Amino acid sequence: VGGHWCYRSQKCELPQCEDPPLWHQINAACRGDRQSPVNIVTRNVTRDRSLAPLTFEGYDAKGSAKWDLENNGHTVKVTLNGSPKVGGGGLPRKYKAVEFHLHWGIPQQPDNFPGSEHSIDGEKYPMELHLVHIREDVSDVAEAKKTPDGLAVLAFFVKADEENKNYTPLLSELENIKYKGNSVQVDPLPLSSLLPPEDELGRFYRYEGSLTTPDCYEGVIWTVFEKPIELSRSQVS
C-alpha cells in the first residue's frame, strides 16, 4: 500500500502525510498486537534473575570503514560498516549492529515535548537512541525480517545533563545534512563511546515487539536500558 508516513510533530510541515493513528492505512501490521513502542509500567515488570549480562563484541573497536550519516526525512540515521555484535542477556543468538538512529521531540522544548518513544511509568525522556542489530547469519534488514527473531534493537533513553564530548564529531555534522536526502561520511567511533559504561548496562527491560515505524514489522527483540545516555541541554536541542 502506498503512502507517506510522518511523526505527529512533522504534521504541520507535511499536512498530506499520515501520522501514527493512520499508519495502519499504509501497512496493516501497524495495528498488530505486538506493536512498539510501549509504556513500561514498573509495577507490572517481572524480574528475570536468570538473565546473564549482555556481551558486547567489537563495541570498543573504532573500525576502519567510514560511517554514513543521513537525513532520511524522519530522523538522523547512521549506517555502520563494521562488525560489532551483541549476545547473551537472554538473546537467542548473536546479533550484528547495522545502524543507529535517534528519536526526538521539539528540540527547542525538550521538557514540554519529549521525543523518546518508550516511556517508563508514563514518563518520557528528551530523546531515545535505537541501535539496530540483525542476526549474524543474515546479510541485511530485509533478509532478517524473513527469519524468526530476525532483529534485536538496543534502546537507550537520552537525558539532558552533562556535555558528552563523544557525540561532538556526529553533532558537528548535522549542519551538513539539514535536508531530506542529505548524507555525509564520517570517521567511525567505538560504539561503546556513545553509550553508558558497560558496567552500568546490567539493568534493562526486555520484551518482544515491532519496529516503531512503518512497516511496523513484528519480530523485534527489544532491550530498553534503564541507564540513560547523558547529553547537555544544548546538545539535545
CSV table of C-alpha atoms in Angstrom, one decimal:
chain,number,residue,atom,x,y,z
A,1,VAL,CA,0.0,0.0,0.0
A,2,GLY,CA,1.4,3.4,-0.9
A,3,GLY,CA,1.5,6.3,1.4
A,4,HIS,CA,3.9,8.7,3.1
A,5,TRP,CA,4.1,8.5,6.9
A,6,CYS,CA,5.4,11.0,9.3
A,7,TYR,CA,5.6,11.7,13.0
A,8,ARG,CA,2.9,13.8,14.6
A,9,SER,CA,5.5,16.6,15.2
A,10,GLN,CA,6.0,16.7,11.4
A,11,LYS,CA,2.3,17.0,10.5
A,12,CYS,CA,2.2,20.8,10.4
A,13,GLU,CA,5.1,20.8,7.9
A,14,LEU,CA,3.8,17.8,5.9
A,15,PRO,CA,0.0,18.1,6.0
A,16,GLN,CA,-0.5,15.4,3.4
A,17,CYS,CA,1.4,12.7,5.4
A,18,GLU,CA,-0.1,10.0,7.6
A,19,ASP,CA,0.7,10.4,11.3
A,20,PRO,CA,0.7,7.5,13.7
A,21,PRO,CA,-3.0,7.0,14.2
A,22,LEU,CA,-3.3,6.4,10.4
A,23,TRP,CA,-0.1,4.3,9.9
A,24,HIS,CA,-2.3,1.1,9.6
A,25,GLN,CA,-3.6,2.6,6.3
A,26,ILE,CA,0.0,2.4,5.0
A,27,ASN,CA,0.7,-1.0,6.5
A,28,ALA,CA,-1.9,-3.2,8.2
A,29,ALA,CA,0.8,-4.6,10.5
A,30,CYS,CA,0.8,-1.3,12.3
A,31,ARG,CA,-2.4,-2.5,14.0
A,32,GLY,CA,-0.8,-5.7,15.2
A,33,ASP,CA,-0.9,-7.0,18.8
A,34,ARG,CA,2.9,-6.7,19.4
A,35,GLN,CA,3.5,-3.1,18.4
A,36,SER,CA,6.2,-0.9,19.8
A,37,PRO,CA,6.9,1.4,21.5
A,38,VAL,CA,5.3,0.6,24.8
A,39,ASN,CA,4.9,2.4,28.2
A,40,ILE,CA,6.8,0.2,30.7
A,41,VAL,CA,4.8,0.0,33.9
A,42,THR,CA,7.4,-0.9,36.5
A,43,ARG,CA,4.9,-2.4,39.0
A,44,ASN,CA,4.0,-4.9,36.3
A,45,VAL,CA,7.5,-5.9,35.4
A,46,THR,CA,8.6,-9.4,36.2
A,47,ARG,CA,12.3,-9.7,37.3
A,48,ASP,CA,14.1,-12.4,35.5
A,49,ARG,CA,17.1,-13.4,37.6
A,50,SER,CA,18.2,-16.0,35.0
A,51,LEU,CA,19.2,-13.3,32.5
A,52,ALA,CA,23.0,-13.2,32.1
A,53,PRO,CA,24.7,-9.9,31.3
A,54,LEU,CA,24.8,-8.9,27.6
A,55,THR,CA,28.2,-9.5,25.9
A,56,PHE,CA,29.5,-6.8,23.5
A,57,GLU,CA,32.0,-7.8,20.8
A,58,GLY,CA,33.8,-5.1,18.8
A,59,TYR,CA,32.0,-2.3,20.5
A,60,ASP,CA,35.3,-0.9,21.7
A,61,ALA,CA,36.9,-1.0,18.2
A,62,LYS,CA,36.9,2.1,16.1
A,63,GLY,CA,36.8,0.2,12.8
A,64,SER,CA,38.3,1.4,9.5
A,65,ALA,CA,35.3,1.9,7.2
A,66,LYS,CA,33.5,5.3,7.3
A,67,TRP,CA,30.0,5.6,8.7
A,68,ASP,CA,27.2,7.0,6.5
A,69,LEU,CA,25.3,9.8,8.3
A,70,GLU,CA,22.0,10.5,6.6
A,71,ASN,CA,18.9,12.7,6.9
A,72,ASN,CA,16.2,10.3,5.7
A,73,GLY,CA,13.3,12.8,6.2
A,74,HIS,CA,12.3,11.2,9.5
A,75,THR,CA,15.4,11.1,11.6
A,76,VAL,CA,19.2,11.1,11.5
A,77,LYS,CA,20.4,7.6,10.7
A,78,VAL,CA,24.0,6.3,10.9
A,79,THR,CA,24.8,3.2,8.8
A,80,LEU,CA,27.6,1.2,10.3
A,81,ASN,CA,30.2,-0.5,8.2
A,82,GLY,CA,31.9,-2.5,10.9
A,83,SER,CA,31.0,-5.8,12.7
A,84,PRO,CA,30.2,-5.1,16.3
A,85,LYS,CA,28.0,-7.8,17.8
A,86,VAL,CA,25.9,-8.3,20.9
A,87,GLY,CA,24.8,-11.6,22.6
A,88,GLY,CA,24.0,-13.1,25.9
A,89,GLY,CA,21.4,-11.4,28.1
A,90,GLY,CA,18.7,-13.8,27.2
A,91,LEU,CA,19.1,-13.2,23.4
A,92,PRO,CA,18.6,-16.4,21.4
A,93,ARG,CA,21.7,-15.8,19.3
A,94,LYS,CA,24.3,-13.2,18.4
A,95,TYR,CA,23.3,-10.1,16.5
A,96,LYS,CA,25.4,-7.7,14.5
A,97,ALA,CA,24.9,-4.0,14.6
A,98,VAL,CA,23.9,-2.4,11.3
A,99,GLU,CA,22.7,1.1,12.1
A,100,PHE,CA,21.6,3.5,14.8
A,101,HIS,CA,19.2,6.5,14.8
A,102,LEU,CA,17.7,9.0,17.1
A,103,HIS,CA,14.1,10.0,18.0
A,104,TRP,CA,13.5,13.4,19.4
A,105,GLY,CA,10.6,15.8,20.0
A,106,ILE,CA,10.6,19.5,19.5
A,107,PRO,CA,14.3,20.4,20.1
A,108,GLN,CA,13.6,23.9,21.4
A,109,GLN,CA,11.3,22.5,24.1
A,110,PRO,CA,12.6,19.0,25.1
A,111,ASP,CA,10.9,19.2,28.5
A,112,ASN,CA,7.4,20.0,27.1
A,113,PHE,CA,7.7,17.9,24.0
A,114,PRO,CA,10.0,15.0,24.8
A,115,GLY,CA,10.9,12.7,22.0
A,116,SER,CA,11.6,9.3,23.4
A,117,GLU,CA,9.4,6.6,22.0
A,118,HIS,CA,9.3,4.3,25.0
A,119,SER,CA,8.3,5.6,28.4
A,120,ILE,CA,8.7,4.5,32.0
A,121,ASP,CA,5.5,4.8,34.1
A,122,GLY,CA,4.3,7.4,31.6
A,123,GLU,CA,7.4,9.5,31.8
A,124,LYS,CA,9.4,10.2,28.6
A,125,TYR,CA,12.9,11.4,28.0
A,126,PRO,CA,14.0,14.2,25.6
A,127,MET,CA,15.5,11.7,23.2
A,128,GLU,CA,15.9,8.0,22.5
A,129,LEU,CA,18.7,6.2,20.6
A,130,HIS,CA,18.0,2.9,18.8
A,131,LEU,CA,20.9,0.6,17.9
A,132,VAL,CA,19.5,-1.8,15.3
A,133,HIS,CA,21.0,-5.3,15.1
A,134,ILE,CA,20.3,-8.3,12.8
A,135,ARG,CA,21.0,-12.0,13.2
A,136,GLU,CA,24.7,-12.6,12.4
A,137,ASP,CA,23.7,-15.2,9.8
A,138,VAL,CA,21.8,-12.8,7.5
A,139,SER,CA,23.0,-10.1,5.3
A,140,ASP,CA,20.6,-7.2,5.8
A,141,VAL,CA,17.4,-6.0,7.5
A,142,ALA,CA,15.2,-7.2,4.6
A,143,GLU,CA,16.5,-10.7,5.0
A,144,ALA,CA,16.3,-10.5,8.8
A,145,LYS,CA,12.6,-9.8,8.5
A,146,LYS,CA,12.1,-13.2,6.8
A,147,THR,CA,13.7,-15.1,9.7
A,148,PRO,CA,12.5,-15.8,13.2
A,149,ASP,CA,14.0,-13.5,15.8
A,150,GLY,CA,15.5,-11.6,13.0
A,151,LEU,CA,16.0,-8.2,14.6
A,152,ALA,CA,17.2,-7.0,18.0
A,153,VAL,CA,17.2,-3.4,19.0
A,154,LEU,CA,19.0,-1.8,21.9
A,155,ALA,CA,17.2,1.3,23.1
A,156,PHE,CA,18.8,4.0,25.2
A,157,PHE,CA,17.0,7.0,26.7
A,158,VAL,CA,18.8,10.3,26.4
A,159,LYS,CA,18.6,12.8,29.2
A,160,ALA,CA,19.8,16.4,29.4
A,161,ASP,CA,22.6,16.6,31.8
A,162,GLU,CA,26.4,16.9,31.3
A,163,GLU,CA,28.0,17.6,28.0
A,164,ASN,CA,29.1,14.4,26.2
A,165,LYS,CA,32.1,15.2,24.1
A,166,ASN,CA,32.0,11.8,22.5
A,167,TYR,CA,29.0,13.0,20.5
A,168,THR,CA,30.7,16.1,19.2
A,169,PRO,CA,32.0,14.5,15.9
A,170,LEU,CA,28.5,13.4,15.0
A,171,LEU,CA,26.6,16.5,16.1
A,172,SER,CA,29.0,18.8,14.3
A,173,GLU,CA,28.0,17.2,11.0
A,174,LEU,CA,24.2,17.9,11.4
A,175,GLU,CA,24.6,21.3,9.8
A,176,ASN,CA,25.6,19.4,6.6
A,177,ILE,CA,22.5,17.2,6.5
A,178,LYS,CA,19.8,19.7,7.1
A,179,TYR,CA,17.5,18.4,4.3
A,180,LYS,CA,16.0,15.1,3.5
A,181,GLY,CA,18.3,13.0,1.3
A,182,ASN,CA,21.5,14.8,2.5
A,183,SER,CA,24.2,12.5,3.7
A,184,VAL,CA,27.9,12.6,4.7
A,185,GLN,CA,30.6,10.1,5.5
A,186,VAL,CA,32.1,10.4,9.0
A,187,ASP,CA,35.0,8.8,10.7
A,188,PRO,CA,33.9,5.8,12.7
A,189,LEU,CA,33.8,5.8,16.5
A,190,PRO,CA,33.8,3.0,19.0
A,191,LEU,CA,30.1,2.3,19.6
A,192,SER,CA,30.9,2.0,23.3
A,193,SER,CA,31.9,5.6,23.4
A,194,LEU,CA,28.3,6.7,22.6
A,195,LEU,CA,26.7,4.5,25.3
A,196,PRO,CA,26.8,4.4,29.1
A,197,PRO,CA,29.7,2.4,30.6
A,198,GLU,CA,29.2,-1.3,30.1
A,199,ASP,CA,29.2,-1.9,33.9
A,200,GLU,CA,26.1,0.2,34.1
A,201,LEU,CA,24.1,-1.7,31.5
A,202,GLY,CA,23.1,-4.6,33.7
A,203,ARG,CA,19.6,-3.4,34.3
A,204,PHE,CA,17.3,-3.4,31.3
A,205,TYR,CA,13.7,-4.2,30.2
A,206,ARG,CA,13.1,-7.0,27.7
A,207,TYR,CA,10.1,-7.6,25.5
A,208,GLU,CA,9.1,-8.8,22.0
A,209,GLY,CA,7.7,-6.1,19.8
A,210,SER,CA,7.9,-4.4,16.5
A,211,LEU,CA,9.7,-1.7,14.5
A,212,THR,CA,8.3,1.6,15.7
A,213,THR,CA,7.6,3.0,12.2
A,214,PRO,CA,6.0,1.5,9.1
A,215,ASP,CA,6.2,-1.2,8.0
A,216,CYS,CA,5.8,-1.9,11.8
A,217,TYR,CA,7.3,-5.4,11.4
A,218,GLU,CA,6.7,-7.6,14.4
A,219,GLY,CA,9.6,-9.9,15.3
A,220,VAL,CA,11.9,-7.5,17.1
A,221,ILE,CA,13.6,-8.3,20.4
A,222,TRP,CA,13.7,-5.1,22.4
A,223,THR,CA,16.2,-4.3,25.2
A,224,VAL,CA,15.4,-1.0,26.8
A,225,PHE,CA,18.2,0.1,29.2
A,226,GLU,CA,17.5,1.7,32.5
A,227,LYS,CA,20.7,3.8,32.5
A,228,PRO,CA,20.3,6.8,30.1
A,229,ILE,CA,22.8,8.4,27.8
A,230,GLU,CA,23.7,11.9,29.0
A,231,LEU,CA,24.0,14.9,26.7
A,232,SER,CA,24.0,18.6,27.6
A,233,ARG,CA,20.8,20.6,27.0
A,234,SER,CA,22.5,22.4,24.1
A,235,GLN,CA,23.4,19.1,22.6
A,236,VAL,CA,19.8,17.8,22.9
A,237,SER,CA,18.4,20.9,21.3
